């Protein structure tokens, strides 16, 4: 008979659970932008886990995407920003899906074109 776990003990994730959670973190960026990756990163950052690493990647990408959106919106006065908006929309949709597919296979994913602002 094993001893019961205390309520404050951290949950131990199997590899499959980490893959599923990392997949959901990347997909959540499509709807919630940086909110879910930020929450997971702050909750997992002290553990140095695979989940914290993937949350950091998603967070960096979403922050980079937000900066690009702000720049594009500011550039609409010059009509140049309108050209970039469809591209940014596709970036925000395609790259999180690619990241989710990659992490669901157990692979680490690094977003291309993402600024590494959160370490």
Short mmCIF file of N, CA and C in Angstrom, two decimals:
data_model
loop_
_atom_site.label_atom_id
_atom_site.label_comp_id
_atom_site.label_asym_id
_atom_site.label_seq_id
_atom_site.Cartn_x
_atom_site.Cartn_y
_atom_site.Cartn_z
N UNK A 1 0.85 -1.17 0.00
CA UNK A 1 0.00 0.00 0.00
C UNK A 1 0.90 1.24 0.00
N UNK A 2 0.67 2.14 -0.92
CA UNK A 2 1.49 3.34 -1.04
C UNK A 2 0.93 4.45 -0.18
N UNK A 3 1.82 5.33 0.21
CA UNK A 3 1.42 6.48 1.02
C UNK A 3 0.66 7.47 0.15
N UNK A 4 -0.37 8.11 0.70
CA UNK A 4 -1.12 9.10 -0.09
C UNK A 4 -0.26 10.32 -0.35
N UNK A 5 -0.46 10.91 -1.52
CA UNK A 5 0.28 12.12 -1.87
C UNK A 5 -0.33 13.32 -1.18
N UNK A 6 0.52 14.23 -0.77
CA UNK A 6 0.00 15.45 -0.14
C UNK A 6 -0.55 16.37 -1.23
N UNK A 7 -1.40 17.29 -0.83
CA UNK A 7 -2.03 18.20 -1.79
C UNK A 7 -1.03 19.15 -2.41
N UNK A 8 0.10 19.40 -1.74
CA UNK A 8 1.07 20.35 -2.26
C UNK A 8 2.13 19.69 -3.15
N UNK A 9 2.10 18.36 -3.26
CA UNK A 9 3.09 17.67 -4.09
C UNK A 9 2.81 17.96 -5.56
N UNK A 10 3.86 18.27 -6.33
CA UNK A 10 3.64 18.56 -7.76
C UNK A 10 3.23 17.30 -8.50
N UNK A 11 2.40 17.48 -9.49
CA UNK A 11 1.95 16.35 -10.30
C UNK A 11 3.09 15.86 -11.17
N UNK A 12 3.21 14.56 -11.28
CA UNK A 12 4.22 13.97 -12.14
C UNK A 12 3.53 13.58 -13.43
N UNK A 13 4.02 14.11 -14.55
CA UNK A 13 3.39 13.87 -15.83
C UNK A 13 4.11 12.76 -16.57
N UNK A 14 3.33 11.89 -17.19
CA UNK A 14 3.94 10.91 -18.08
C UNK A 14 4.33 11.62 -19.37
N UNK A 15 5.12 10.96 -20.19
CA UNK A 15 5.52 11.57 -21.45
C UNK A 15 4.31 11.91 -22.31
N UNK A 16 3.33 11.04 -22.33
CA UNK A 16 2.13 11.27 -23.14
C UNK A 16 1.34 12.48 -22.63
N UNK A 17 1.26 12.62 -21.32
CA UNK A 17 0.55 13.77 -20.75
C UNK A 17 1.26 15.08 -21.09
N UNK A 18 2.59 15.08 -21.02
CA UNK A 18 3.35 16.27 -21.37
C UNK A 18 3.15 16.61 -22.84
N UNK A 19 3.17 15.60 -23.69
CA UNK A 19 2.94 15.83 -25.12
C UNK A 19 1.57 16.43 -25.37
N UNK A 20 0.56 15.89 -24.69
CA UNK A 20 -0.81 16.40 -24.87
C UNK A 20 -0.92 17.84 -24.37
N UNK A 21 -0.35 18.11 -23.21
CA UNK A 21 -0.42 19.47 -22.67
C UNK A 21 0.37 20.46 -23.52
N UNK A 22 1.53 20.05 -24.02
CA UNK A 22 2.32 20.93 -24.89
C UNK A 22 1.55 21.21 -26.18
N UNK A 23 0.88 20.19 -26.72
CA UNK A 23 0.07 20.36 -27.92
C UNK A 23 -1.04 21.38 -27.67
N UNK A 24 -1.70 21.26 -26.53
CA UNK A 24 -2.79 22.19 -26.21
C UNK A 24 -2.27 23.61 -25.97
N UNK A 25 -1.08 23.73 -25.41
CA UNK A 25 -0.49 25.07 -25.20
C UNK A 25 -0.28 25.75 -26.55
N UNK A 26 0.28 25.02 -27.50
CA UNK A 26 0.53 25.62 -28.82
C UNK A 26 -0.79 25.96 -29.51
N UNK A 27 -1.77 25.07 -29.44
CA UNK A 27 -3.06 25.34 -30.10
C UNK A 27 -3.82 26.48 -29.42
N UNK A 28 -3.62 26.66 -28.12
CA UNK A 28 -4.34 27.72 -27.41
C UNK A 28 -3.94 29.10 -27.91
N UNK A 29 -2.75 29.21 -28.48
CA UNK A 29 -2.31 30.50 -29.01
C UNK A 29 -3.19 31.02 -30.13
N UNK A 30 -3.86 30.12 -30.82
CA UNK A 30 -4.75 30.54 -31.91
C UNK A 30 -5.92 31.35 -31.37
N UNK A 31 -6.45 30.96 -30.22
CA UNK A 31 -7.63 31.64 -29.68
C UNK A 31 -7.30 32.63 -28.56
N UNK A 32 -6.32 32.30 -27.73
CA UNK A 32 -6.06 33.15 -26.55
C UNK A 32 -4.78 33.95 -26.65
N UNK A 33 -4.12 33.86 -27.80
CA UNK A 33 -2.86 34.56 -28.02
C UNK A 33 -1.83 34.14 -26.97
N UNK A 34 -1.35 35.04 -26.15
CA UNK A 34 -0.28 34.70 -25.22
C UNK A 34 -0.76 34.36 -23.82
N UNK A 35 -2.06 34.39 -23.54
CA UNK A 35 -2.58 34.23 -22.18
C UNK A 35 -2.27 32.84 -21.61
N UNK A 36 -2.67 31.78 -22.30
CA UNK A 36 -2.45 30.41 -21.79
C UNK A 36 -0.96 30.07 -21.72
N UNK A 37 -0.17 30.34 -22.77
CA UNK A 37 1.26 30.07 -22.62
C UNK A 37 1.91 30.82 -21.46
N UNK A 38 1.46 32.05 -21.21
CA UNK A 38 2.00 32.83 -20.10
C UNK A 38 1.66 32.19 -18.76
N UNK A 39 0.43 31.77 -18.59
CA UNK A 39 0.00 31.13 -17.34
C UNK A 39 0.78 29.83 -17.11
N UNK A 40 0.89 29.01 -18.13
CA UNK A 40 1.61 27.74 -17.99
C UNK A 40 3.08 28.00 -17.72
N UNK A 41 3.66 28.97 -18.41
CA UNK A 41 5.07 29.27 -18.21
C UNK A 41 5.34 29.70 -16.76
N UNK A 42 4.51 30.57 -16.22
CA UNK A 42 4.71 31.00 -14.84
C UNK A 42 4.50 29.86 -13.85
N UNK A 43 3.57 28.96 -14.14
CA UNK A 43 3.33 27.83 -13.25
C UNK A 43 4.41 26.76 -13.34
N UNK A 44 5.06 26.63 -14.49
CA UNK A 44 6.03 25.57 -14.71
C UNK A 44 7.48 26.06 -14.75
N UNK A 45 7.71 27.36 -14.76
CA UNK A 45 9.05 27.88 -15.01
C UNK A 45 10.08 27.46 -13.96
N UNK A 46 9.66 27.27 -12.74
CA UNK A 46 10.63 26.89 -11.71
C UNK A 46 10.98 25.41 -11.76
N UNK A 47 10.25 24.64 -12.52
CA UNK A 47 10.49 23.20 -12.59
C UNK A 47 11.46 22.81 -13.70
N UNK A 48 11.71 23.70 -14.66
CA UNK A 48 12.63 23.40 -15.74
C UNK A 48 12.19 22.22 -16.58
N UNK A 49 10.91 22.09 -16.80
CA UNK A 49 10.37 20.93 -17.49
C UNK A 49 10.24 21.16 -18.99
N UNK A 50 9.96 20.08 -19.68
CA UNK A 50 9.67 20.14 -21.11
C UNK A 50 8.45 21.01 -21.36
N UNK A 51 7.49 20.94 -20.48
CA UNK A 51 6.27 21.73 -20.61
C UNK A 51 6.58 23.23 -20.50
N UNK A 52 7.44 23.60 -19.58
CA UNK A 52 7.84 25.00 -19.44
C UNK A 52 8.59 25.47 -20.68
N UNK A 53 9.41 24.60 -21.25
CA UNK A 53 10.16 24.96 -22.46
C UNK A 53 9.22 25.22 -23.63
N UNK A 54 8.22 24.37 -23.80
CA UNK A 54 7.29 24.55 -24.91
C UNK A 54 6.37 25.75 -24.66
N UNK A 55 6.01 26.00 -23.41
CA UNK A 55 5.22 27.20 -23.09
C UNK A 55 6.02 28.46 -23.39
N UNK A 56 7.32 28.44 -23.10
CA UNK A 56 8.19 29.58 -23.40
C UNK A 56 8.27 29.81 -24.91
N UNK A 57 8.39 28.73 -25.68
CA UNK A 57 8.42 28.86 -27.14
C UNK A 57 7.12 29.48 -27.66
N UNK A 58 6.00 28.98 -27.19
CA UNK A 58 4.70 29.51 -27.62
C UNK A 58 4.55 30.97 -27.20
N UNK A 59 5.00 31.28 -25.99
CA UNK A 59 4.90 32.65 -25.49
C UNK A 59 5.76 33.61 -26.32
N UNK A 60 6.98 33.20 -26.62
CA UNK A 60 7.85 34.04 -27.45
C UNK A 60 7.25 34.27 -28.83
N UNK A 61 6.67 33.23 -29.41
CA UNK A 61 6.06 33.39 -30.73
C UNK A 61 4.86 34.33 -30.67
N UNK A 62 4.02 34.17 -29.67
CA UNK A 62 2.83 35.00 -29.57
C UNK A 62 3.19 36.47 -29.29
N UNK A 63 4.23 36.71 -28.50
CA UNK A 63 4.69 38.08 -28.27
C UNK A 63 5.23 38.68 -29.56
N UNK A 64 6.02 37.88 -30.29
CA UNK A 64 6.55 38.34 -31.58
C UNK A 64 5.42 38.66 -32.55
N UNK A 65 4.41 37.80 -32.58
CA UNK A 65 3.26 38.02 -33.45
C UNK A 65 2.50 39.29 -33.05
N UNK A 66 2.37 39.53 -31.75
CA UNK A 66 1.70 40.75 -31.28
C UNK A 66 2.47 42.00 -31.70
N UNK A 67 3.80 41.94 -31.63
CA UNK A 67 4.62 43.07 -32.08
C UNK A 67 4.43 43.29 -33.58
N UNK A 68 4.40 42.21 -34.34
CA UNK A 68 4.18 42.33 -35.79
C UNK A 68 2.80 42.90 -36.11
N UNK A 69 1.78 42.47 -35.35
CA UNK A 69 0.43 43.01 -35.56
C UNK A 69 0.40 44.50 -35.25
N UNK A 70 1.02 44.91 -34.16
CA UNK A 70 1.03 46.33 -33.80
C UNK A 70 1.74 47.16 -34.87
N UNK A 71 2.83 46.63 -35.37
CA UNK A 71 3.56 47.33 -36.43
C UNK A 71 2.73 47.41 -37.71
N UNK A 72 2.05 46.32 -38.03
CA UNK A 72 1.22 46.29 -39.23
C UNK A 72 0.04 47.25 -39.12
N UNK A 73 -0.57 47.29 -37.95
CA UNK A 73 -1.69 48.21 -37.75
C UNK A 73 -1.22 49.65 -37.84
N UNK A 74 -0.05 49.93 -37.27
CA UNK A 74 0.50 51.29 -37.35
C UNK A 74 0.84 51.65 -38.79
N UNK A 75 1.24 50.67 -39.57
CA UNK A 75 1.63 50.93 -40.97
C UNK A 75 0.44 50.99 -41.92
N UNK A 76 -0.77 50.78 -41.43
CA UNK A 76 -1.93 50.87 -42.31
C UNK A 76 -2.15 52.30 -42.80
N UNK A 77 -1.65 53.26 -42.06
CA UNK A 77 -1.75 54.65 -42.51
C UNK A 77 -1.00 54.84 -43.83
N UNK A 78 0.02 54.04 -44.04
CA UNK A 78 0.79 54.09 -45.29
C UNK A 78 0.29 53.05 -46.30
N UNK A 79 -0.74 52.33 -45.93
CA UNK A 79 -1.34 51.26 -46.73
C UNK A 79 -0.44 50.03 -46.88
N UNK A 80 0.73 50.07 -46.32
CA UNK A 80 1.65 48.93 -46.38
C UNK A 80 1.19 47.86 -45.40
N UNK A 81 0.67 48.27 -44.26
CA UNK A 81 0.23 47.33 -43.24
C UNK A 81 -0.86 46.40 -43.70
N UNK A 82 -1.70 46.87 -44.61
CA UNK A 82 -2.78 46.02 -45.13
C UNK A 82 -2.24 44.80 -45.87
N UNK A 83 -1.08 44.93 -46.46
CA UNK A 83 -0.48 43.80 -47.17
C UNK A 83 0.01 42.72 -46.22
N UNK A 84 0.44 43.12 -45.03
CA UNK A 84 1.00 42.17 -44.08
C UNK A 84 -0.06 41.47 -43.23
N UNK A 85 -1.23 42.03 -43.10
CA UNK A 85 -2.25 41.45 -42.22
C UNK A 85 -2.66 40.02 -42.61
N UNK A 86 -2.89 39.72 -43.89
CA UNK A 86 -3.20 38.33 -44.22
C UNK A 86 -2.05 37.37 -43.93
N UNK A 87 -0.83 37.85 -44.12
CA UNK A 87 0.35 37.02 -43.83
C UNK A 87 0.44 36.75 -42.33
N UNK A 88 0.21 37.76 -41.53
CA UNK A 88 0.25 37.58 -40.07
C UNK A 88 -0.86 36.66 -39.60
N UNK A 89 -2.02 36.77 -40.21
CA UNK A 89 -3.12 35.87 -39.87
C UNK A 89 -2.72 34.42 -40.15
N UNK A 90 -2.11 34.19 -41.30
CA UNK A 90 -1.65 32.83 -41.63
C UNK A 90 -0.55 32.36 -40.69
N UNK A 91 0.40 33.23 -40.36
CA UNK A 91 1.44 32.88 -39.39
C UNK A 91 0.82 32.44 -38.07
N UNK A 92 -0.15 33.21 -37.59
CA UNK A 92 -0.79 32.92 -36.32
C UNK A 92 -1.63 31.67 -36.33
N UNK A 93 -1.97 31.19 -37.50
CA UNK A 93 -2.76 29.97 -37.63
C UNK A 93 -1.89 28.76 -37.95
N UNK A 94 -0.98 28.90 -38.89
CA UNK A 94 -0.20 27.77 -39.39
C UNK A 94 0.87 27.33 -38.40
N UNK A 95 1.67 28.26 -37.87
CA UNK A 95 2.78 27.86 -37.01
C UNK A 95 2.34 27.19 -35.71
N UNK A 96 1.28 27.65 -35.03
CA UNK A 96 0.83 26.90 -33.85
C UNK A 96 0.34 25.49 -34.21
N UNK A 97 -0.26 25.32 -35.37
CA UNK A 97 -0.70 23.99 -35.79
C UNK A 97 0.52 23.10 -36.05
N UNK A 98 1.53 23.64 -36.73
CA UNK A 98 2.76 22.87 -36.95
C UNK A 98 3.42 22.51 -35.62
N UNK A 99 3.42 23.44 -34.67
CA UNK A 99 4.00 23.16 -33.36
C UNK A 99 3.21 22.09 -32.63
N UNK A 100 1.89 22.14 -32.74
CA UNK A 100 1.05 21.14 -32.07
C UNK A 100 1.28 19.75 -32.66
N UNK A 101 1.39 19.66 -33.96
CA UNK A 101 1.66 18.37 -34.60
C UNK A 101 3.01 17.83 -34.16
N UNK A 102 4.00 18.70 -34.12
CA UNK A 102 5.34 18.29 -33.73
C UNK A 102 5.37 17.81 -32.28
N UNK A 103 4.77 18.56 -31.37
CA UNK A 103 4.79 18.16 -29.96
C UNK A 103 3.92 16.95 -29.70
N UNK A 104 2.89 16.74 -30.49
CA UNK A 104 2.06 15.53 -30.31
C UNK A 104 2.84 14.27 -30.66
N UNK A 105 3.89 14.41 -31.48
CA UNK A 105 4.76 13.28 -31.81
C UNK A 105 5.90 13.15 -30.82
N UNK A 106 5.97 14.04 -29.84
CA UNK A 106 7.00 13.99 -28.82
C UNK A 106 8.25 14.76 -29.18
N UNK A 107 8.19 15.56 -30.22
CA UNK A 107 9.35 16.34 -30.66
C UNK A 107 9.28 17.74 -30.07
N UNK A 108 10.43 18.33 -29.85
CA UNK A 108 10.48 19.73 -29.43
C UNK A 108 10.30 20.60 -30.65
N UNK A 109 9.66 21.75 -30.46
CA UNK A 109 9.41 22.65 -31.58
C UNK A 109 9.95 24.03 -31.25
N UNK A 110 10.65 24.61 -32.21
CA UNK A 110 11.10 26.00 -32.11
C UNK A 110 10.48 26.77 -33.26
N UNK A 111 9.78 27.84 -32.91
CA UNK A 111 9.13 28.66 -33.92
C UNK A 111 10.16 29.42 -34.74
N UNK A 112 9.99 29.42 -36.06
CA UNK A 112 10.86 30.27 -36.88
C UNK A 112 10.41 31.73 -36.74
N UNK A 113 11.29 32.64 -36.91
CA UNK A 113 11.02 34.08 -36.89
C UNK A 113 10.59 34.62 -35.52
N UNK A 114 10.69 33.81 -34.48
CA UNK A 114 10.26 34.29 -33.16
C UNK A 114 11.43 34.94 -32.43
N UNK A 115 11.15 36.08 -31.83
CA UNK A 115 12.14 36.74 -30.98
C UNK A 115 12.23 35.97 -29.68
N UNK A 116 13.38 35.75 -29.17
CA UNK A 116 13.57 35.03 -27.90
C UNK A 116 13.62 36.06 -26.78
N UNK A 117 12.45 36.58 -26.41
CA UNK A 117 12.35 37.63 -25.40
C UNK A 117 12.24 37.06 -24.00
N UNK A 118 11.59 35.91 -23.86
CA UNK A 118 11.42 35.26 -22.57
C UNK A 118 12.42 34.12 -22.50
N UNK A 119 13.28 34.14 -21.50
CA UNK A 119 14.28 33.08 -21.35
C UNK A 119 13.97 32.21 -20.21
#
